[in-house]
Coordinates of C-alpha atoms in Angstrom, one line a residue:
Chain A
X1 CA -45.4 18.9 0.8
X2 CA -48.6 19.9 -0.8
X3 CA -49.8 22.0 2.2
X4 CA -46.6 23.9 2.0
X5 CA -46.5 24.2 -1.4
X6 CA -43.2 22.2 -2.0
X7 CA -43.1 20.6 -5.6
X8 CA -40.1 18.6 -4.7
X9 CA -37.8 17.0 -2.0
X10 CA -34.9 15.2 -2.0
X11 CA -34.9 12.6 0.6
X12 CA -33.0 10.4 2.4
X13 CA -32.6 7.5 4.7
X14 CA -29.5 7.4 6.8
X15 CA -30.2 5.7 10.2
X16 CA -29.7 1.8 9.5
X17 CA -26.4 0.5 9.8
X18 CA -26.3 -1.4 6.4
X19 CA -26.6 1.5 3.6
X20 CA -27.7 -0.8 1.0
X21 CA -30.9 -0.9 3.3
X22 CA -31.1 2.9 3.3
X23 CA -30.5 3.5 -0.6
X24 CA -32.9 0.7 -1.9
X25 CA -35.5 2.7 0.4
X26 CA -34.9 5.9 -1.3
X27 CA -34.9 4.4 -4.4
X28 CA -38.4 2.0 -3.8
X29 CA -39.9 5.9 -2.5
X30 CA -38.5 7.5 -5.8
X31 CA -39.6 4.9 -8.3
X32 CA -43.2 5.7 -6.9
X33 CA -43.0 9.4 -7.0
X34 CA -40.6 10.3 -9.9
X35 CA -42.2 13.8 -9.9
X36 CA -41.7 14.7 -6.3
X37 CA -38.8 12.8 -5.3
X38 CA -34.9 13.3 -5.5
X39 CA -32.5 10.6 -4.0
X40 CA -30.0 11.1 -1.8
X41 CA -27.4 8.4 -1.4
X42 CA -25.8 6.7 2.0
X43 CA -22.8 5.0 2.8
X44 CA -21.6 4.3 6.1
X45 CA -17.9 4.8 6.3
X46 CA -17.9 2.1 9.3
X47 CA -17.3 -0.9 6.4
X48 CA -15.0 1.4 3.9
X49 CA -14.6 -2.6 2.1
X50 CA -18.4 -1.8 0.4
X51 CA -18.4 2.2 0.5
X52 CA -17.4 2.3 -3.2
X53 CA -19.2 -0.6 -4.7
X54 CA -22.7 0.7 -2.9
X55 CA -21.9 4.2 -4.1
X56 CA -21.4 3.1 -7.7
X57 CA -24.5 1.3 -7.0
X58 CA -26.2 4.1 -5.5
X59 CA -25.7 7.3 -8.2
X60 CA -25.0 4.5 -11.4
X61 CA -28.4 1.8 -10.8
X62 CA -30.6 3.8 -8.6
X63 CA -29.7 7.4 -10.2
X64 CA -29.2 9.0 -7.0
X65 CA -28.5 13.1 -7.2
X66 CA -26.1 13.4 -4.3
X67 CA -24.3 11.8 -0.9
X68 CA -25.7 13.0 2.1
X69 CA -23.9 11.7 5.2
X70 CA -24.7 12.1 9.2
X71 CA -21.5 11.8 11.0
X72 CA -23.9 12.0 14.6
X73 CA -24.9 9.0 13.9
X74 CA -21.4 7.3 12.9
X75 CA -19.6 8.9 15.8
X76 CA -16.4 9.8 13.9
X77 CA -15.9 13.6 13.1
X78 CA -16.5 14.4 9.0
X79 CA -12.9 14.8 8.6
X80 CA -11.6 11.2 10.1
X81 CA -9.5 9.2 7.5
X82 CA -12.3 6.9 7.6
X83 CA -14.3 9.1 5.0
X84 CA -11.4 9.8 3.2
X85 CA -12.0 6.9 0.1
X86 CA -15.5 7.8 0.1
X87 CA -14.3 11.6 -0.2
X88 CA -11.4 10.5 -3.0
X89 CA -14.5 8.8 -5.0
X90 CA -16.5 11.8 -5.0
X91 CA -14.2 14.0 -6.1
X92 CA -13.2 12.1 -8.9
X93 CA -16.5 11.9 -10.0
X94 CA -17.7 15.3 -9.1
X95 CA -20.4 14.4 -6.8
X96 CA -22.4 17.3 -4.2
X97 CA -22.2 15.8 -0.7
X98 CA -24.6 17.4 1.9
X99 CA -22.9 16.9 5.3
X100 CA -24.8 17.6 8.7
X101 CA -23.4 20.7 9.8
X102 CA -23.7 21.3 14.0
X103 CA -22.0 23.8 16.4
X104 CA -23.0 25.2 19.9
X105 CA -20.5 27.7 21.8
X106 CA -20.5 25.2 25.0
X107 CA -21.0 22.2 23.3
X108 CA -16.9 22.2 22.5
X109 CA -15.7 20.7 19.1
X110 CA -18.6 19.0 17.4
X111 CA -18.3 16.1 14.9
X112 CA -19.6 18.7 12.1
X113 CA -18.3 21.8 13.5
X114 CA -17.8 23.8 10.5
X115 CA -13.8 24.4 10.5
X116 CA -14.1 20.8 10.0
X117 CA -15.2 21.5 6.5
X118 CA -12.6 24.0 5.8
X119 CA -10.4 21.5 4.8
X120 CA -12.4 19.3 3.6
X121 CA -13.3 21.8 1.1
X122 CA -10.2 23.0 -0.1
X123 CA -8.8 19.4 -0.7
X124 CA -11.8 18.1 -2.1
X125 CA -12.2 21.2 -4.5
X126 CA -14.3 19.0 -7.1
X127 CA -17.1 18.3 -4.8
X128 CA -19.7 21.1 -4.4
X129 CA -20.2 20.7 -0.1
X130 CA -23.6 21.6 1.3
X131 CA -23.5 22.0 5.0
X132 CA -26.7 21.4 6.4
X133 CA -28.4 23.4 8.9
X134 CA -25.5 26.4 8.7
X135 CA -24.1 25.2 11.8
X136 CA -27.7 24.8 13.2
X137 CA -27.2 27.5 16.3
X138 CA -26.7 31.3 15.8
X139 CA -23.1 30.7 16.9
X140 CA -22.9 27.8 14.1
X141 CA -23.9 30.1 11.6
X142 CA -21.4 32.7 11.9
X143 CA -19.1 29.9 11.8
X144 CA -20.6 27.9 8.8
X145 CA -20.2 31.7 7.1
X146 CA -16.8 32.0 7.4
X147 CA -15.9 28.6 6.0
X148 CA -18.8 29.3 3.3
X149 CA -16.8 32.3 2.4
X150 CA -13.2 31.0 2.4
X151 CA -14.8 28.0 -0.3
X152 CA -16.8 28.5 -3.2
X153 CA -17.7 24.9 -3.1
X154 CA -19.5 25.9 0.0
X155 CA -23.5 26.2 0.1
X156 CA -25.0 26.6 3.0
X157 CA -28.8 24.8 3.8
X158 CA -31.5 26.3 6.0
X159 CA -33.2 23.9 8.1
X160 CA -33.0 24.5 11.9
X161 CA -35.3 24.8 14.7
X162 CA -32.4 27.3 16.0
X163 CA -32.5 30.1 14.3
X164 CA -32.7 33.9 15.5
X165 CA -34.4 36.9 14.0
X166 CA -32.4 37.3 10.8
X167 CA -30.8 34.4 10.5
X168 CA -32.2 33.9 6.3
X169 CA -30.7 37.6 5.5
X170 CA -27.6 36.5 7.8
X171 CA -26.6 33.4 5.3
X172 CA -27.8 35.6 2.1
X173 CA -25.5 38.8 3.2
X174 CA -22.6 36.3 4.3
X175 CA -22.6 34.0 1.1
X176 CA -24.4 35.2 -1.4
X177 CA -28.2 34.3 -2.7
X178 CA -27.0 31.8 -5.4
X179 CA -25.3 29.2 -2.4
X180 CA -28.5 29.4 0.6
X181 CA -30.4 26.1 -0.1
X182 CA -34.0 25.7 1.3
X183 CA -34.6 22.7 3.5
X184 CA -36.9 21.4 5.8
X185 CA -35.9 18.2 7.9
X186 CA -39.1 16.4 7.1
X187 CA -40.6 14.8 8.8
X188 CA -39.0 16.4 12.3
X189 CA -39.8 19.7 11.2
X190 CA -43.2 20.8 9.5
X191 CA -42.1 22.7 5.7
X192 CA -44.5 25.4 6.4
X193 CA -43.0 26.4 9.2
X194 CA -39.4 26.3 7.2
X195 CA -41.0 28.1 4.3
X196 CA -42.3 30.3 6.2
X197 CA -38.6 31.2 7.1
X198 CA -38.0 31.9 3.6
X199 CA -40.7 33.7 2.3
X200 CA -40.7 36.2 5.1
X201 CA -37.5 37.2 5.2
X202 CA -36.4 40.4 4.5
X203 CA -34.4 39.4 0.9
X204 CA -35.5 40.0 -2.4
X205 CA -38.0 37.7 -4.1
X206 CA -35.4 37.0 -6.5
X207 CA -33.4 35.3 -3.3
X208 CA -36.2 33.9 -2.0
X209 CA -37.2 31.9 -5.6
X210 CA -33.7 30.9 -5.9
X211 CA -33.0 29.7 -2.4
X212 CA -36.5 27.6 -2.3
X213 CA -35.3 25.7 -5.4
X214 CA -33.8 27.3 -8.2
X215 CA -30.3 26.8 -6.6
X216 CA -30.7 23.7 -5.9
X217 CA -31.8 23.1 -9.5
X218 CA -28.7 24.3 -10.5
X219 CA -26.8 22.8 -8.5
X220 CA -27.8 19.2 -8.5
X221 CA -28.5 19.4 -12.9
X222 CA -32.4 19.2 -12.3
X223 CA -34.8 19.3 -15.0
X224 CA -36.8 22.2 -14.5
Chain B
X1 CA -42.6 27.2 -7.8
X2 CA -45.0 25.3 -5.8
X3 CA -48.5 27.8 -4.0
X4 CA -45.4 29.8 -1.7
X5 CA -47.0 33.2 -1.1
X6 CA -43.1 35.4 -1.1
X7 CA -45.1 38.4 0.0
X8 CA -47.4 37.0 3.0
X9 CA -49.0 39.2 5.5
X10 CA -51.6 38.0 8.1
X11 CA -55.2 39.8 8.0
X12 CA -56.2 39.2 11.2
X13 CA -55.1 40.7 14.6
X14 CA -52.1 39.6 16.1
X15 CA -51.0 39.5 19.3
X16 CA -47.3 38.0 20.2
X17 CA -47.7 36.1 23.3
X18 CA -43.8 35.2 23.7
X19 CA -41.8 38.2 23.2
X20 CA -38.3 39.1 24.9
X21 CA -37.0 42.7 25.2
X22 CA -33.4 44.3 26.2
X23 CA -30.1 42.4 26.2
X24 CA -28.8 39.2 27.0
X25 CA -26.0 38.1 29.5
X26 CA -24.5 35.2 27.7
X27 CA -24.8 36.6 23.9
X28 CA -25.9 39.2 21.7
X29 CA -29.3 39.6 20.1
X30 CA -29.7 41.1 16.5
X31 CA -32.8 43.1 18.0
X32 CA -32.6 44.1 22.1
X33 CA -34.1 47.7 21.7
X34 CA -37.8 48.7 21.7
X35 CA -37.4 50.2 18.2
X36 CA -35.8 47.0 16.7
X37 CA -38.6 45.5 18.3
X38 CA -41.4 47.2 16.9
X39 CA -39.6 47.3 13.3
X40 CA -39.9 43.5 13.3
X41 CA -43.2 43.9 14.5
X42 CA -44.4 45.9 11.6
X43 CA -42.5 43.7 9.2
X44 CA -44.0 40.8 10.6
X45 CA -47.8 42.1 10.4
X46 CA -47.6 41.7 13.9
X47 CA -49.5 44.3 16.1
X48 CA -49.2 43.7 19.6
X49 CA -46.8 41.7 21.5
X50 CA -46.5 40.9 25.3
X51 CA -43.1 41.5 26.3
X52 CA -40.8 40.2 29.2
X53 CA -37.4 41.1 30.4
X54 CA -34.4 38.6 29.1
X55 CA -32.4 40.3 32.0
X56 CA -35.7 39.1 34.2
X57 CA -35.7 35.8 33.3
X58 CA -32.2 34.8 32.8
X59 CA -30.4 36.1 35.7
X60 CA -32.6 39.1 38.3
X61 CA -35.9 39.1 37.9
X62 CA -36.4 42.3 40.2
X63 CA -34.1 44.0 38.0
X64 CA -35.2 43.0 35.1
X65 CA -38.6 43.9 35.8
X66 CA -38.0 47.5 36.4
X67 CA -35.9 48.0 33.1
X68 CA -38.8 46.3 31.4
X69 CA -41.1 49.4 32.7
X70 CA -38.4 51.6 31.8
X71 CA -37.7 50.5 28.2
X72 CA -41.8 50.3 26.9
X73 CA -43.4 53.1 28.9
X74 CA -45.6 54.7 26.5
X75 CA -45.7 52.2 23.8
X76 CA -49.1 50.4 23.8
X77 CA -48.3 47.6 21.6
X78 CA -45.6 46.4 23.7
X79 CA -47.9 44.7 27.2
X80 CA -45.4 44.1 29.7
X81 CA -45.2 40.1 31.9
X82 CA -43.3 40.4 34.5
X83 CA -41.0 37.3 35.3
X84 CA -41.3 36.4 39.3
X85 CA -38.2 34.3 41.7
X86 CA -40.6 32.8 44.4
X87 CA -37.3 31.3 45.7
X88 CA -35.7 34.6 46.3
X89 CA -38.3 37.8 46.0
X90 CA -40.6 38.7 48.9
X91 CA -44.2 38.1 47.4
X92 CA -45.9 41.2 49.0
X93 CA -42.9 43.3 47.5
X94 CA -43.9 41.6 44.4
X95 CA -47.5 42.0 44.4
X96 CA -47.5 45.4 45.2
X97 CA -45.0 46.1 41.9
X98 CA -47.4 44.3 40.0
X99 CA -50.5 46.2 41.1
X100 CA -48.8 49.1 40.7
X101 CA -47.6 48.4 37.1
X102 CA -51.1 47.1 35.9
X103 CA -49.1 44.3 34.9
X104 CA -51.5 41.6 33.9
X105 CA -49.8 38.3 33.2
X106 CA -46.4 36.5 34.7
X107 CA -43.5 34.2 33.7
X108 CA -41.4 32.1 35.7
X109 CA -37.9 30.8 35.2
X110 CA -36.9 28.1 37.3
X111 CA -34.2 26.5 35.4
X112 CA -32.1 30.2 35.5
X113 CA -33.6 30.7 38.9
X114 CA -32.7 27.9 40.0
X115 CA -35.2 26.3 41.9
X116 CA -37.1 23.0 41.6
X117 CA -40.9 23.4 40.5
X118 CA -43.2 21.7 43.2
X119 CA -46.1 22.8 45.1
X120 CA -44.3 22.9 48.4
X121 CA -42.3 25.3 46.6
X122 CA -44.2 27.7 44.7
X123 CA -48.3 27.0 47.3
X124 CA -48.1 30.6 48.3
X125 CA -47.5 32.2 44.9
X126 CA -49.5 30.0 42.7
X127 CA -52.7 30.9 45.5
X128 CA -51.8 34.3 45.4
X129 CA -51.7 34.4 40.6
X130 CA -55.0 32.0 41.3
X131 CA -56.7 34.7 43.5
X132 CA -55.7 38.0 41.5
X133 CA -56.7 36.0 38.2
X134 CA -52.9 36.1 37.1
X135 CA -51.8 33.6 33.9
X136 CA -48.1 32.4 34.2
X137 CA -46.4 31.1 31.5
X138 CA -43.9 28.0 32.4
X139 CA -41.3 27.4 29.4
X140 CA -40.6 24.0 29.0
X141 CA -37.3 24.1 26.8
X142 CA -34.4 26.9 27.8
X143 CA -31.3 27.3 26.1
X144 CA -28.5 28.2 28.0
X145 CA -25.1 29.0 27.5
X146 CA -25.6 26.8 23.9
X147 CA -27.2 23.8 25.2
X148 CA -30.8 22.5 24.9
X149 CA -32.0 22.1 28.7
X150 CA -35.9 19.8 28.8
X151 CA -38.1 20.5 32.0
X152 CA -39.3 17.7 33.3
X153 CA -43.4 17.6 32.4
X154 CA -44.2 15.5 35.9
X155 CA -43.5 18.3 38.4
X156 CA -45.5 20.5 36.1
X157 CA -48.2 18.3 36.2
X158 CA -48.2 17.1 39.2
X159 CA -47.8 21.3 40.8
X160 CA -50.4 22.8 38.4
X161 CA -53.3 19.7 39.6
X162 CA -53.1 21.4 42.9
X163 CA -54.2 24.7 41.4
X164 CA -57.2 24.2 38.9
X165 CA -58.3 27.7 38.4
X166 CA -54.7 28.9 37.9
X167 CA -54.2 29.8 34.1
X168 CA -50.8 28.4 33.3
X169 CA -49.6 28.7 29.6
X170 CA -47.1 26.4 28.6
X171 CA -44.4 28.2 26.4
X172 CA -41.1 27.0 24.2
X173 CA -42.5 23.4 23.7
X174 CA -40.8 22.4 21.2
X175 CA -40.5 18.9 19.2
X176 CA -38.4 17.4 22.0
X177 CA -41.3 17.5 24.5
X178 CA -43.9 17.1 21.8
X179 CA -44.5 13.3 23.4
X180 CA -46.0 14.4 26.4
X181 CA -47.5 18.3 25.5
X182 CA -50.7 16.7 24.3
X183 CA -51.2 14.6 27.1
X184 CA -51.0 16.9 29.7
X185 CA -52.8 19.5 27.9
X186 CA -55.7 17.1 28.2
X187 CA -54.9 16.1 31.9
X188 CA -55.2 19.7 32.7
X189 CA -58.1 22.1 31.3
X190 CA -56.5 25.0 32.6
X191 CA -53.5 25.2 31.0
X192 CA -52.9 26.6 27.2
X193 CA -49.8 26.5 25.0
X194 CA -48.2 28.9 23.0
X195 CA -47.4 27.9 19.4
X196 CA -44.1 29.4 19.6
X197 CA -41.8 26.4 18.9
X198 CA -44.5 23.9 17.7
X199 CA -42.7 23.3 14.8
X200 CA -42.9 19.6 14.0
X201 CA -45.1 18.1 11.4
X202 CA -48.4 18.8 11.6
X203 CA -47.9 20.0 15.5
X204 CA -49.8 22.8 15.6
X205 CA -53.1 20.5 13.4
X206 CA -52.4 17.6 16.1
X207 CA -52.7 20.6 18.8
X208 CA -56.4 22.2 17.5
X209 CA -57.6 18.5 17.1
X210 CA -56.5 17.4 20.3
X211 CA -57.6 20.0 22.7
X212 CA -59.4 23.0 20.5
X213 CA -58.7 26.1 19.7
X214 CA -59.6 27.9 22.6
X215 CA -56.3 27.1 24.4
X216 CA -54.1 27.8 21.2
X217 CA -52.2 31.3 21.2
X218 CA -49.8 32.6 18.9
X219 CA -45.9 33.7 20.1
X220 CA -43.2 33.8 18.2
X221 CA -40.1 33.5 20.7
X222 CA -38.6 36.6 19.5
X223 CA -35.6 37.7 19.1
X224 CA -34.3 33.7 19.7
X225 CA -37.0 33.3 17.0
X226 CA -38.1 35.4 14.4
X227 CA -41.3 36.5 13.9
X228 CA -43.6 35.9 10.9
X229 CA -42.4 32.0 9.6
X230 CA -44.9 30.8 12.6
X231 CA -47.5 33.1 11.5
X232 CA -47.2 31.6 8.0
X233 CA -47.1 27.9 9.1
X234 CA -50.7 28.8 10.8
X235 CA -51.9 30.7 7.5
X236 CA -51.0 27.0 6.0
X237 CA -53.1 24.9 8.5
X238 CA -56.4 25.8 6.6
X239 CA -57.8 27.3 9.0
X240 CA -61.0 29.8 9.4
X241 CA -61.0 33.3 9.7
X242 CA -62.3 32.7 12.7
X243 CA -59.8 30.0 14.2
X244 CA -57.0 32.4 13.2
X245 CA -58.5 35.3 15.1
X246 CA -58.7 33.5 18.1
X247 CA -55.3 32.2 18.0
X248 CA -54.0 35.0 16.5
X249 CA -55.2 37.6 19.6
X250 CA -58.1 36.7 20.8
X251 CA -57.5 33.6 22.9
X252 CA -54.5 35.5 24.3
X253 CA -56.9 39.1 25.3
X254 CA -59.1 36.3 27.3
X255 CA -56.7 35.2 29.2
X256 CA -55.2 38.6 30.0
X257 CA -58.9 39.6 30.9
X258 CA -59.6 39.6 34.5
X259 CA -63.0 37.0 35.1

């Protein structure tokens, strides 16, 4: 983070099977670095019998900022009936869910396609829906624009080791400079690499401040 | 905001060792055109680039080859690499167009080509790059028709230790082969890599310490990539003026140079 000049991250651990495993991680890494950490809560929605309790546990005891969730690694497409309660909960309470967000032309329907979110988003209205990656391919990103556009509770994140030439000025023409969110997929990807996407972009520096944080400062009720 | 420079520009020489020109058969590329390419270029701070034919490498490399010529003559920031099919072209055909182009550095393709990459295979024209001084770069990674397709680092190995004074530069390696790229980087002195996909943590750090600078060269994978955000990552590796020129353009213009 220093060597890319990143002041904060949020982070997140989603790859045990028992969440209560992954959220007391995030939580032991943000108690030590208050400064330069933001946690992300996980619930798997393979035992929906804990899902609510651990969420009330994760954003109520251990202060985390938002849900992220990996279908990948669940197997079960974003929009099974399995998610569903965890979805009802977040809604009621608001919450910003970032979603893995994947789509190749040949690789057929993908657990995170992003028509997956379209209804997502317009049923769960209340919760602001950050799709990460865009779709992660070219052909993901045209996709995760048109959803993006149809939902306001849409934002679209950056991180990919798929994009094209144009790919930053793509999202900002498609949805706007106020919902592209800088990421990095630390530690797969190095962040000077994916700031590097940003800052030489052809957008204004006024995009380019808000999409490496000021968006997502905004959007998560950060202290700035 | 955290030390992001939102204006960056490199200020050393740089030369684009992974560079695609003309259009695709399976989708459409924001830039295909000469012009586009050279717009990105100057965005980029970029200001040379060695250029191959997608037409060459994905589907006829004959073919290909020729519109290359025909789409850069005259522009000497574009250096043209000619992509070669030893399972289907005639090699004296082949080294005749190459003479006859000046061209000065290869790529092969034998995941589109379809053809397995062994010595018994590819003897002849491996002798023939080794004898005419030749570099051929070998992607690792290809992405076709939306999927990720790996080449398998043993035949590379294995193929490329019969030729020791052939220089091979590995291209596309990205974080999915990053288990094995140092490795056989060390196994075999004679091959470089291009930086072009070494986008994991700290790849292109683990790369210099592992092996030196010497092999290192700048590409960006452009148009499937865009230009500058690798340039940026290696402005952010602190390293010297003198490292960056090297990887920057001068490693490449070495390995271009006859010996």
């Amino acid at each position: 983070m220093d060597a890319a000049g990143v002041d904060r991250a949020c982070i997140n651990c989603i790859f045990f099977g028992d969440h209560r495993i992954c959220n007391d991680r995030v939580a032991r890494f943000v108690s030590e670095y208050p400064d330069r950490f933001i946690g992300a809560a996980f619930v798997t929605p393979h035992y929906p019998e804990e899902a609510i309790q651990e969420l009330e546990r994760a954003f109520d005891v251990l202060q985390m900022k938002f849900l992220k969730l990996y279908a990948p690694y669940f197997y079960l497409p974003i929009d099974d009936p399995a998610y569903m309660p965890i979805f009802e909960w977040a809604n009621d309470r608001g919450v910003v869910i970032m979603s893995h967000c994947s789509f190749d032309l040949e690789g057929g329907d993908t657990l995170t396609a992003p028509w997956r979110f379209d209804d997502l988003a317009e049923r769960f209205s209340n919760i602001q829906w950050v799709l990460a990656h865009s779709g992660f391919s070219p052909a993901g990103e045209v996709r995760a624009i048109q959803v993006a556009r149809a939902h306001p509770n849409i934002f679209l994140e950056t991180a990919t080791s798929r994009d094209a030439h144009g790919t930053i000025e793509h999202l900002v023409e498609g949805v706007g400079e106020d919902r592209v969110l800088y990421g990095s997929d630390m530690p797969i990807f190095d962040a000077r690499q994916q700031v590097g996407r940003i800052v030489t972009s052809q957008i204004s520096e006024e995009a380019k401040r808000k999409i490496l944080g000021l968006n997502a400062i905004k959007l998560l009720g950060l202290e700035t | 905001m955290g030390q992001v420079d939102l204006n960056f520009k490199p200020t050393v020489p740089v030369f684009d060792a992974n560079v695609a020109l003309g259009r695709r058969n399976d989708k459409r590329v924001r830039v295909d055109t000469v012009g586009g390419t050279l717009e990105a270029m100057d965005q980029a701070g970029i200001d040379r680039a060695l250029v191959y034919s997608h037409h060459a490498f994905l589907w006829d490399a004959q073919d290909g080859n020729e519109l290359l010529a025909d789409m850069i003559q005259g522009e000497r920031r574009l250096v043209p690499q000619y992509v070669c099919n030893p399972g289907f072209e005639d090699l004296r055909h082949f080294a005749r167009q190459v003479a006859k182009e000046g061209v000065r550095s290869l790529r092969v393709s034998p995941i589109f080509h379809q053809y397995p990459f062994e010595n018994w295979m590819l003897k002849q024209w491996l002798d023939w790059m080794t004898s005419e001084d030749l570099p051929v770069w070998i992607p690792v990674s290809y992405e076709a028709k939306g999927q990720k397709i790996n080449m398998d680092p043993a035949p590379i190995h294995n193929t490329i230790k019969e030729h020791p004074r052939l220089k091979v530069v590995l291209s596309d390696v990205d974080y999915q082969n990053a288990n094995w790229t140092l490795q056989l980087l060390r196994s075999l002195p004679n091959v470089h890599i291009d930086i072009s996909k070494c986008i994991g943590i700290d790849g292109i750090v683990k790369l210099i310490n592992g092996i030196g600078e010497e092999r290192i060269i700048f590409g960006s994978r452009f148009p499937a990539s865009p230009m500058a955000p690798q340039l940026y990552h290696l402005y952010r590796c602190g390293l010297s003026d003198t490292s960056l020129r090297s990887i920057c353009s001068g490693n490449l213009d070495r390995i271009l140079r006859r010996r």
